[in-house]
Amino acid sequence: MDGGGAMEADPFHNAKEDEHMDAQTFKAGKMKMIQPDSLKDPKLDKLKEQVLLGWINESLKAEHIVVQSVEEDLYDGLVLHHLLARFAGVHLTLEEMALTASAQIRKLEAVLEELDKRLEQQDTKWEVSLIHKKDLLATLHLLVAMVTRFQPEVELPSNVKVQVVVLEVSRTGIQSDVQTEVLTEDRGDNAQEVSDTTDDPMEQLMEMEVKQTMAGVGLQVSDLDQQVWDLDQQVHSWKVSSFLFRTSGSPPTVMNTGSTMSAWP
């Protein structure tokens, strides 16, 4: 050792800190994990990969910050600190890059304290240790609350839910339970979402034909001398009439005011 009297840093110091925190977290008693099937839900994927990720990157575009994963890139507090400054105007005196686990946790504590003041959640579903451990469920809850508070005009997917396994550790052992966790509110437009996602081409064709025919009912024929409809229109009317007959059980008559055309001869 050099006689300068300087003591070398322990290269395993940070690893020891992480091990200690993991043990403390486990002993805390409860943890939640999203079930694998819920991770495949298209609505969850849209919320996570399109809306929230897009919101972060668009918000921090001017600062040249690009986030690739909401699960992996928020644990050290840097992105959350910039979002806090962007939307709440709060600039904390913190190191920009927190490299050690203890520094990251201190930064998260300061940032989340300021965020919680502004989000005004009665029952917060996130905490420093969960965000730092890259807990997806807690991170999603936090981001949804931030979007709702700071930019409510951003349209979140409606009624996104996930199934979670809740593990609780006690002196008697480990207990588990499956619960439903709500991430976004139900706006009541589920029926519209189902209609929009109809992928049966025959249903779409029939629906389009009925709409077109009904839109034409009651219209005046501009040319009074026109008595003969072209072949395409006759075939179109026959298709619609056949469809209405199959669905209602009786042959309807669709009249076109001002003309001699009817669905049934």
Short mmCIF file of C-alpha atoms in Angstrom, two decimals:
data_model
loop_
_atom_site.label_atom_id
_atom_site.label_comp_id
_atom_site.label_asym_id
_atom_site.label_seq_id
_atom_site.Cartn_x
_atom_site.Cartn_y
_atom_site.Cartn_z
CA MET A 1 0.00 0.00 0.00
CA ASP A 2 1.19 3.50 -0.85
CA GLY A 3 2.32 5.53 2.12
CA GLY A 4 -0.14 8.31 1.22
CA GLY A 5 -2.54 6.99 3.86
CA ALA A 6 -5.51 6.72 1.46
CA MET A 7 -7.81 3.77 2.06
CA GLU A 8 -8.98 1.80 -0.94
CA ALA A 9 -12.76 1.61 -1.49
CA ASP A 10 -14.42 -1.73 -0.93
CA PRO A 11 -15.37 -2.97 -4.44
CA PHE A 12 -18.13 -5.12 -2.94
CA HIS A 13 -19.69 -2.30 -0.90
CA ASN A 14 -22.56 -1.62 -3.33
CA ALA A 15 -23.29 -5.31 -3.75
CA LYS A 16 -23.57 -5.66 0.04
CA GLU A 17 -26.00 -2.74 0.13
CA ASP A 18 -28.18 -4.37 -2.55
CA GLU A 19 -28.21 -7.70 -0.76
CA HIS A 20 -29.22 -6.00 2.47
CA MET A 21 -32.08 -4.12 0.79
CA ASP A 22 -33.36 -7.23 -0.97
CA ALA A 23 -33.48 -9.07 2.34
CA GLN A 24 -35.30 -6.18 3.99
CA THR A 25 -37.83 -6.02 1.17
CA PHE A 26 -38.52 -9.74 1.42
CA LYS A 27 -38.96 -9.52 5.18
CA ALA A 28 -41.37 -6.60 4.76
CA GLY A 29 -44.13 -9.11 4.25
CA LYS A 30 -46.00 -8.60 0.97
CA MET A 31 -45.29 -8.49 -2.73
CA LYS A 32 -47.37 -8.55 -5.91
CA MET A 33 -46.59 -10.10 -9.26
CA ILE A 34 -48.57 -9.79 -12.48
CA GLN A 35 -49.63 -13.17 -13.80
CA PRO A 36 -48.06 -14.15 -17.14
CA ASP A 37 -51.42 -14.37 -18.92
CA SER A 38 -52.23 -10.77 -18.02
CA LEU A 39 -48.93 -9.63 -19.51
CA LYS A 40 -50.22 -10.84 -22.88
CA ASP A 41 -53.36 -8.67 -22.72
CA PRO A 42 -53.42 -6.35 -25.79
CA LYS A 43 -54.94 -3.53 -23.72
CA LEU A 44 -52.10 -3.74 -21.20
CA ASP A 45 -49.57 -3.78 -24.03
CA LYS A 46 -51.17 -0.71 -25.59
CA LEU A 47 -51.14 1.12 -22.25
CA LYS A 48 -47.52 0.25 -21.55
CA GLU A 49 -45.81 0.26 -24.93
CA GLN A 50 -47.80 2.88 -26.83
CA VAL A 51 -49.51 5.36 -24.53
CA LEU A 52 -47.24 5.63 -21.48
CA LEU A 53 -43.97 5.11 -23.29
CA GLY A 54 -45.03 7.53 -26.02
CA TRP A 55 -46.12 10.09 -23.43
CA ILE A 56 -42.75 10.00 -21.66
CA ASN A 57 -40.71 10.30 -24.86
CA GLU A 58 -42.87 13.07 -26.27
CA SER A 59 -42.72 14.98 -22.98
CA LEU A 60 -38.93 14.77 -22.77
CA LYS A 61 -38.22 15.09 -26.48
CA ALA A 62 -36.75 18.58 -26.10
CA GLU A 63 -34.27 17.23 -23.53
CA HIS A 64 -33.15 14.45 -25.88
CA ILE A 65 -34.16 11.75 -23.41
CA VAL A 66 -35.36 8.52 -24.98
CA VAL A 67 -36.94 5.82 -22.83
CA GLN A 68 -37.12 2.33 -24.28
CA SER A 69 -38.89 0.52 -21.42
CA VAL A 70 -41.13 1.83 -18.64
CA GLU A 71 -40.11 -1.21 -16.63
CA GLU A 72 -36.34 -0.88 -17.00
CA ASP A 73 -35.60 2.84 -17.38
CA LEU A 74 -37.30 4.56 -14.43
CA TYR A 75 -35.68 2.82 -11.46
CA ASP A 76 -32.88 5.35 -10.84
CA GLY A 77 -35.06 8.46 -10.63
CA LEU A 78 -33.53 10.34 -13.57
CA VAL A 79 -36.56 10.18 -15.89
CA LEU A 80 -39.03 10.81 -13.07
CA HIS A 81 -36.99 13.83 -11.98
CA HIS A 82 -37.18 15.31 -15.49
CA LEU A 83 -40.93 14.64 -15.70
CA LEU A 84 -41.40 16.35 -12.33
CA ALA A 85 -39.52 19.39 -13.60
CA ARG A 86 -41.39 19.36 -16.92
CA PHE A 87 -44.93 19.24 -15.53
CA ALA A 88 -44.67 20.62 -11.99
CA GLY A 89 -41.80 23.05 -12.44
CA VAL A 90 -39.91 21.48 -9.54
CA HIS A 91 -36.13 21.38 -9.94
CA LEU A 92 -34.49 19.49 -7.09
CA THR A 93 -30.82 19.82 -6.22
CA LEU A 94 -29.85 16.26 -7.03
CA GLU A 95 -27.04 14.58 -8.88
CA GLU A 96 -28.02 13.96 -12.49
CA MET A 97 -26.65 10.42 -12.65
CA ALA A 98 -27.07 8.34 -9.50
CA LEU A 99 -24.72 5.39 -9.97
CA THR A 100 -24.98 3.51 -6.68
CA ALA A 101 -28.09 1.88 -5.28
CA SER A 102 -28.08 4.11 -2.21
CA ALA A 103 -27.78 7.26 -4.34
CA GLN A 104 -30.60 6.09 -6.61
CA ILE A 105 -32.86 5.44 -3.63
CA ARG A 106 -32.13 8.85 -2.14
CA LYS A 107 -32.99 10.44 -5.46
CA LEU A 108 -36.20 8.45 -5.79
CA GLU A 109 -37.22 9.38 -2.25
CA ALA A 110 -36.86 13.09 -3.00
CA VAL A 111 -38.63 12.87 -6.39
CA LEU A 112 -41.52 10.69 -5.20
CA GLU A 113 -42.06 12.90 -2.18
CA GLU A 114 -42.64 15.86 -4.48
CA LEU A 115 -44.74 13.84 -6.90
CA ASP A 116 -46.96 12.47 -4.13
CA LYS A 117 -47.71 16.02 -2.97
CA ARG A 118 -49.07 16.86 -6.42
CA LEU A 119 -50.73 13.57 -7.34
CA GLU A 120 -52.84 13.66 -4.16
CA GLN A 121 -53.56 9.94 -4.12
CA GLN A 122 -55.33 8.70 -1.01
CA ASP A 123 -53.91 5.21 -1.37
CA THR A 124 -50.64 5.22 -3.31
CA LYS A 125 -49.84 1.94 -5.02
CA TRP A 126 -46.15 2.64 -5.45
CA GLU A 127 -43.21 3.24 -3.18
CA VAL A 128 -39.50 3.92 -3.48
CA SER A 129 -38.38 0.31 -3.02
CA LEU A 130 -40.82 -0.99 -5.67
CA ILE A 131 -39.85 1.58 -8.30
CA HIS A 132 -36.17 0.94 -7.62
CA LYS A 133 -36.68 -2.81 -7.96
CA LYS A 134 -38.32 -2.22 -11.39
CA ASP A 135 -41.71 -3.44 -10.23
CA LEU A 136 -43.90 -3.16 -13.33
CA LEU A 137 -47.22 -2.95 -11.47
CA ALA A 138 -46.10 -0.12 -9.19
CA THR A 139 -44.46 1.73 -12.10
CA LEU A 140 -47.64 1.52 -14.20
CA HIS A 141 -49.77 2.83 -11.32
CA LEU A 142 -47.40 5.76 -10.88
CA LEU A 143 -47.32 6.67 -14.57
CA VAL A 144 -51.10 6.42 -14.96
CA ALA A 145 -51.53 8.75 -11.98
CA MET A 146 -49.03 11.20 -13.49
CA VAL A 147 -50.73 11.25 -16.90
CA THR A 148 -54.16 11.67 -15.30
CA ARG A 149 -52.95 14.54 -13.13
CA PHE A 150 -50.63 16.43 -15.48
CA GLN A 151 -52.15 15.74 -18.92
CA PRO A 152 -55.72 14.47 -18.51
CA GLU A 153 -56.38 15.03 -22.21
CA VAL A 154 -54.19 12.03 -23.01
CA GLU A 155 -56.55 9.14 -23.76
CA LEU A 156 -55.68 6.05 -21.76
CA PRO A 157 -57.07 2.65 -22.76
CA SER A 158 -60.30 2.10 -20.84
CA ASN A 159 -60.72 -0.47 -18.06
CA VAL A 160 -57.28 -2.06 -18.14
CA LYS A 161 -57.08 -4.79 -15.49
CA VAL A 162 -54.48 -7.38 -14.57
CA GLN A 163 -54.53 -10.50 -12.45
CA VAL A 164 -51.87 -10.40 -9.74
CA VAL A 165 -50.53 -12.97 -7.33
CA VAL A 166 -50.17 -11.53 -3.83
CA LEU A 167 -47.54 -13.24 -1.69
CA GLU A 168 -47.51 -12.49 2.04
CA VAL A 169 -44.69 -13.67 4.25
CA SER A 170 -45.32 -14.22 7.93
CA ARG A 171 -43.83 -16.23 10.76
CA THR A 172 -46.24 -19.05 9.98
CA GLY A 173 -45.20 -19.29 6.33
CA ILE A 174 -46.09 -17.85 2.93
CA GLN A 175 -49.67 -17.20 1.90
CA SER A 176 -50.75 -16.48 -1.67
CA ASP A 177 -53.86 -15.00 -3.21
CA VAL A 178 -54.97 -13.99 -6.71
CA GLN A 179 -56.53 -10.55 -7.06
CA THR A 180 -57.68 -8.22 -9.84
CA GLU A 181 -55.80 -4.94 -10.04
CA VAL A 182 -57.40 -2.03 -11.91
CA LEU A 183 -54.95 0.18 -13.80
CA THR A 184 -57.33 2.52 -15.67
CA GLU A 185 -60.94 3.50 -15.12
CA ASP A 186 -63.84 2.13 -17.12
CA ARG A 187 -65.11 4.90 -19.39
CA GLY A 188 -68.09 2.82 -20.42
CA ASP A 189 -67.03 2.51 -24.06
CA ASN A 190 -66.29 -1.21 -24.05
CA ALA A 191 -69.18 -1.89 -26.42
CA GLN A 192 -67.73 0.57 -28.90
CA GLU A 193 -64.28 -1.01 -28.55
CA VAL A 194 -65.74 -4.45 -29.31
CA SER A 195 -67.58 -3.05 -32.33
CA ASP A 196 -64.42 -1.38 -33.60
CA THR A 197 -62.45 -4.61 -33.40
CA THR A 198 -64.94 -6.75 -35.36
CA ASP A 199 -62.86 -8.67 -37.85
CA ASP A 200 -65.54 -10.74 -39.61
CA PRO A 201 -65.56 -9.43 -43.22
CA MET A 202 -69.12 -10.66 -43.90
CA GLU A 203 -70.47 -8.83 -40.86
CA GLN A 204 -68.66 -5.69 -41.89
CA LEU A 205 -70.01 -5.95 -45.46
CA MET A 206 -73.59 -6.47 -44.31
CA GLU A 207 -73.36 -3.62 -41.80
CA MET A 208 -72.01 -1.29 -44.46
CA GLU A 209 -74.74 -2.23 -46.94
CA VAL A 210 -77.52 -1.72 -44.40
CA LYS A 211 -76.13 1.71 -43.45
CA GLN A 212 -75.88 2.73 -47.09
CA THR A 213 -79.44 1.60 -47.84
CA MET A 214 -80.93 3.26 -44.78
CA ALA A 215 -79.11 6.48 -45.63
CA GLY A 216 -80.81 6.45 -49.02
CA VAL A 217 -84.34 5.99 -47.64
CA GLY A 218 -86.39 9.15 -47.90
CA LEU A 219 -84.07 10.91 -50.37
CA GLN A 220 -85.77 12.62 -53.30
CA VAL A 221 -84.72 11.56 -56.77
CA SER A 222 -83.28 14.64 -58.44
CA ASP A 223 -84.07 13.55 -61.96
CA LEU A 224 -87.81 12.93 -62.23
CA ASP A 225 -87.37 11.39 -65.68
CA GLN A 226 -85.14 8.66 -64.29
CA GLN A 227 -87.33 5.58 -63.99
CA VAL A 228 -84.82 2.81 -64.42
CA TRP A 229 -82.11 2.08 -61.87
CA ASP A 230 -78.88 0.64 -63.07
CA LEU A 231 -78.03 -2.99 -62.52
CA ASP A 232 -75.60 -2.37 -59.65
CA GLN A 233 -78.25 -0.60 -57.58
CA GLN A 234 -80.77 -3.38 -58.16
CA VAL A 235 -78.28 -6.03 -57.07
CA HIS A 236 -77.36 -3.92 -54.03
CA SER A 237 -81.03 -3.61 -52.99
CA TRP A 238 -81.54 -7.33 -53.42
CA LYS A 239 -78.58 -8.09 -51.12
CA VAL A 240 -79.86 -5.80 -48.40
CA SER A 241 -83.41 -7.09 -48.65
CA SER A 242 -82.19 -10.67 -48.43
CA PHE A 243 -80.16 -9.80 -45.35
CA LEU A 244 -83.13 -8.07 -43.68
CA PHE A 245 -85.36 -11.01 -44.51
CA ARG A 246 -82.91 -13.48 -42.90
CA THR A 247 -82.57 -11.39 -39.73
CA SER A 248 -86.22 -10.31 -39.25
CA GLY A 249 -88.07 -13.31 -40.66
CA SER A 250 -90.39 -11.17 -42.79
CA PRO A 251 -89.80 -9.52 -46.17
CA PRO A 252 -89.44 -5.76 -45.47
CA THR A 253 -90.29 -3.12 -48.04
CA VAL A 254 -87.76 -0.34 -48.38
CA MET A 255 -89.27 2.56 -50.27
CA ASN A 256 -87.36 5.37 -51.93
CA THR A 257 -89.57 8.48 -51.80
CA GLY A 258 -90.04 10.05 -55.17
CA SER A 259 -89.18 6.94 -57.20
CA THR A 260 -90.78 3.66 -58.11
CA MET A 261 -87.93 1.57 -56.62
CA SER A 262 -88.74 -0.84 -53.81
CA ALA A 263 -86.75 -3.65 -52.24
CA TRP A 264 -89.33 -6.26 -53.23
CA PRO A 265 -91.06 -6.25 -56.62
#
